[in-house]
């Protein structure tokens, strides 16, 4: 039976943040940025906990990390420190374990979520984006190479590329439609102008905890010990810019105008019960090369993902956002551990707070496409409740991602929202 | 007539660092990292200058930036602040302008270069690598597509991709040969092992000074005002890893194991007299799209570049390093200003200390190839003075880049060295 919290909203059906979750974030309340943990509709302020002595007895480097205004110091401490802190927070917020006196003191550390502004949770040194969904790679590949959608390396190499860290923004930041070079198929020359094929990409972000030294790979059996937690990522993409610029060195300005992160980082410890085998590998697929061979424990995660779209007209007329697709993190061809081990296999150093994103997460069937590009082959565009239609995003469109882990006998864990609204080009 | 310095070594023929250069770097002497300026064989310690009052009268944000242990704060101040500081340093180090008393005080601020350890000059938030040499792109393209070496976008889009910031290292850092996935043409499946095709890439790095806000492009006429200065970059590349992994999202682990920077950043102001027109554009080439149209002033730079190779056997037998190639920065198809303006054209924010590299700089003729990959078509491998031969780098090889600007009537400006020695795979 799951523990209950004395924070009543954490026990309500449908909350994203029960006691079993305890995601970390950075919030602004008053004039300072502080580290907190989401519990029900509240934030448990860890800086206040540290100064009030509620973390007494934990190692001093853990307590110090809780007083920072960014999660990188806590991330750098590694999984034993995270376990110790998580156990203490669980105890303080538990109805069964916290004494009446502890509950009284801890209650003073709560800040209502609706009074706080969420900030970037970590200083991201490097942001890497992968391409780990076989279904996404296949559907996108079919648009370009109908007979041969998957390139020969796909089932051997976890394909990835470096993304732009400077333009990572938090959920709720408005997204300015970019300009760029595009070349319509019928033109002989490109032009520079407003992108007309703006898209979202549904992804999960993997925050690195403790890093590795340059030149020191991370073996598979150690990989998950380097993962601090997961968030949602919207890797906004301008498809018309991308198709013209991406040869031969990959996507660049088609992506670097903005990437949105959800503000709460769900710890790997909270997701541990949702480990499942990778779903997208078939018996005839090649075995991973030995350096990427999974251990006996399942390395994928059963995490449901949803994409919602709301146009300006829908908002004005009070319509609910439209569910565009559903996916699941288990449908990736490569597990988070494989992505991480591959990344460091050449000796590349990962640092605390570095971000790896999975790439668009799509499932095998219609209704599980993680981006609009994959829906282009449909005979009809997506129809919104207002009668509007969409092939790509229009100005005023708001895209919202949600994720949750759910299993019989366990409380549902949510990720909160990853949302952004498209502004007209400046 | 150029000014002389009272630092005698700055007036000697062949020095990289005359009074007209004054490159910025970060050095360690004793226990602290400090900002300094190279002058002859000395470092002029700007932190000591600040605390001794030698910068009095300059704006306080300039003086404060000189006391930092990294150049980012100074970079963020923009060109008017850089001019003011440069004028003061020039005056203090000038034999004609500095009073006897100023010379006496300034002499106490000198640290011999051979007593200091050079550090990473800036915290690089994002590192972007371009592909701006038409000659490089053409020679490399020929290896893959003999009849059609240049892709259709090349003459319109300054092709670039994001690189890895975490593995940037300073000159002198040893380079561990990476492992990775490779697939020889005759094999049906890839294997994971030691890279056998390790290469260098001769590049110039462009450090961003003041940045731009997300969503705010930088027009061409403003571009150079955002450039703090230039350094040398060796973008080490594992060609066998690269050829297998790079489709469709570009180079990744083939590059991210290490990238070497020279420690001194030559200010744009020092290079201003070496502005020349872009050399690699032919009359029949398409005009740049309007957002990349150069102004009337020349936007390329006449900067000579040299690559030297020294094997372990050469070192042991006292042979001089072999000059492998010579190039010139003017031979790029795109100017630094065009690279910067293109990068921000979608609204992507550049931050102080971000690094743009040009991509391999190659000239049109044999002997001007900026990497070994471009020499693969030669009938014979490169022959070293010991009788050894090279197609790619071997363990123990030391690669050194140099750069200098030289013109009749002006003192020669050098960049110092960008060097690294290959270690065997770990």
Coordinates of N, CA, C and O in Angstrom, one line a residue, chain B residues 10 14 43 56 86 91 107 128 150 163 180 197-198 201 233 236 247 272 291 311 316 321 327 340 357 371 378 409 415:
Chain B
X10 N 58.5 42.2 -27.0 CA 57.3 42.5 -27.9 C 57.7 43.2 -29.2 O 56.9 43.3 -30.1
X14 N 59.4 38.3 -35.3 CA 59.0 36.9 -35.2 C 58.1 36.7 -33.9 O 57.6 35.6 -33.8
X43 N 53.0 38.0 -19.8 CA 51.6 38.2 -19.7 C 51.3 39.4 -18.8 O 51.9 39.5 -17.7
X56 N 42.2 52.7 -13.4 CA 41.4 53.8 -12.9 C 40.9 54.7 -14.0 O 41.7 55.1 -14.9
X86 N 41.3 48.3 -24.5 CA 42.4 48.2 -25.3 C 43.3 49.4 -25.4 O 44.5 49.3 -25.5
X91 N 48.3 52.0 -24.1 CA 49.0 53.1 -23.6 C 50.0 52.7 -22.5 O 51.1 53.1 -22.4
X107 N 55.4 47.3 -15.0 CA 56.3 46.2 -15.1 C 56.1 45.2 -14.0 O 56.3 44.0 -14.2
X128 N 29.4 25.9 -31.9 CA 28.8 25.6 -33.3 C 29.9 25.5 -34.3 O 30.8 26.3 -34.3
X150 N 29.3 19.0 -54.6 CA 28.7 20.0 -53.7 C 27.2 19.8 -53.7 O 26.6 19.7 -54.8
X163 N 28.2 21.5 -32.1 CA 29.3 20.7 -31.6 C 29.1 20.5 -30.1 O 28.2 20.9 -29.5
X180 N 34.7 3.5 -31.1 CA 33.4 3.7 -31.7 C 33.0 2.7 -32.6 O 33.7 1.7 -32.9
X197 N 41.1 6.0 -38.1 CA 41.2 7.1 -39.1 C 41.0 8.4 -38.4 O 40.2 9.2 -38.7
X198 N 42.0 8.6 -37.5 CA 41.9 9.8 -36.7 C 42.5 11.0 -37.5 O 43.6 10.8 -38.1
X201 N 41.3 18.9 -38.0 CA 40.7 19.8 -38.8 C 41.2 21.2 -38.4 O 41.0 21.6 -37.3
X233 N 41.4 26.5 -33.7 CA 40.6 25.3 -33.3 C 41.0 24.1 -34.0 O 41.1 24.1 -35.3
X236 N 39.3 17.7 -33.9 CA 39.7 16.3 -34.1 C 38.5 15.5 -34.6 O 37.4 15.6 -34.0
X247 N 24.6 9.7 -41.1 CA 23.3 9.8 -41.7 C 22.2 9.4 -40.8 O 22.3 8.4 -40.2
X272 N 41.5 44.1 -37.6 CA 40.8 45.0 -38.5 C 41.6 45.4 -39.7 O 41.1 45.4 -40.8
X291 N 19.5 38.8 -46.6 CA 19.8 38.8 -45.2 C 21.3 38.5 -44.9 O 21.8 38.8 -43.9
X311 N 55.8 13.2 -35.4 CA 55.6 11.9 -34.9 C 56.5 11.6 -33.7 O 57.4 12.4 -33.4
X316 N 61.8 11.8 -31.0 CA 62.9 11.1 -30.4 C 64.2 11.3 -31.2 O 65.3 11.4 -30.6
X321 N 59.2 19.5 -36.7 CA 57.9 19.2 -37.2 C 57.8 19.5 -38.7 O 58.4 20.4 -39.2
X327 N 47.1 27.4 -45.3 CA 45.9 27.9 -45.8 C 45.7 29.4 -45.4 O 46.6 30.0 -44.9
X340 N 27.8 34.4 -38.4 CA 27.1 34.8 -37.2 C 25.7 35.3 -37.5 O 24.7 34.9 -36.8
X357 N 32.9 28.0 -34.9 CA 34.1 27.6 -35.6 C 33.8 27.5 -37.1 O 32.7 27.3 -37.5
X371 N 42.8 19.2 -43.7 CA 42.7 18.0 -42.9 C 43.2 16.8 -43.8 O 43.4 17.0 -45.0
X378 N 45.4 11.2 -52.9 CA 46.7 11.2 -53.4 C 47.2 9.8 -53.6 O 46.9 8.9 -52.8
X409 N 54.5 47.0 -43.7 CA 54.3 48.2 -42.9 C 53.6 48.0 -41.6 O 53.4 49.0 -40.8
X415 N 49.0 34.0 -33.4 CA 48.0 33.4 -32.6 C 48.6 32.5 -31.5 O 47.8 32.0 -30.7

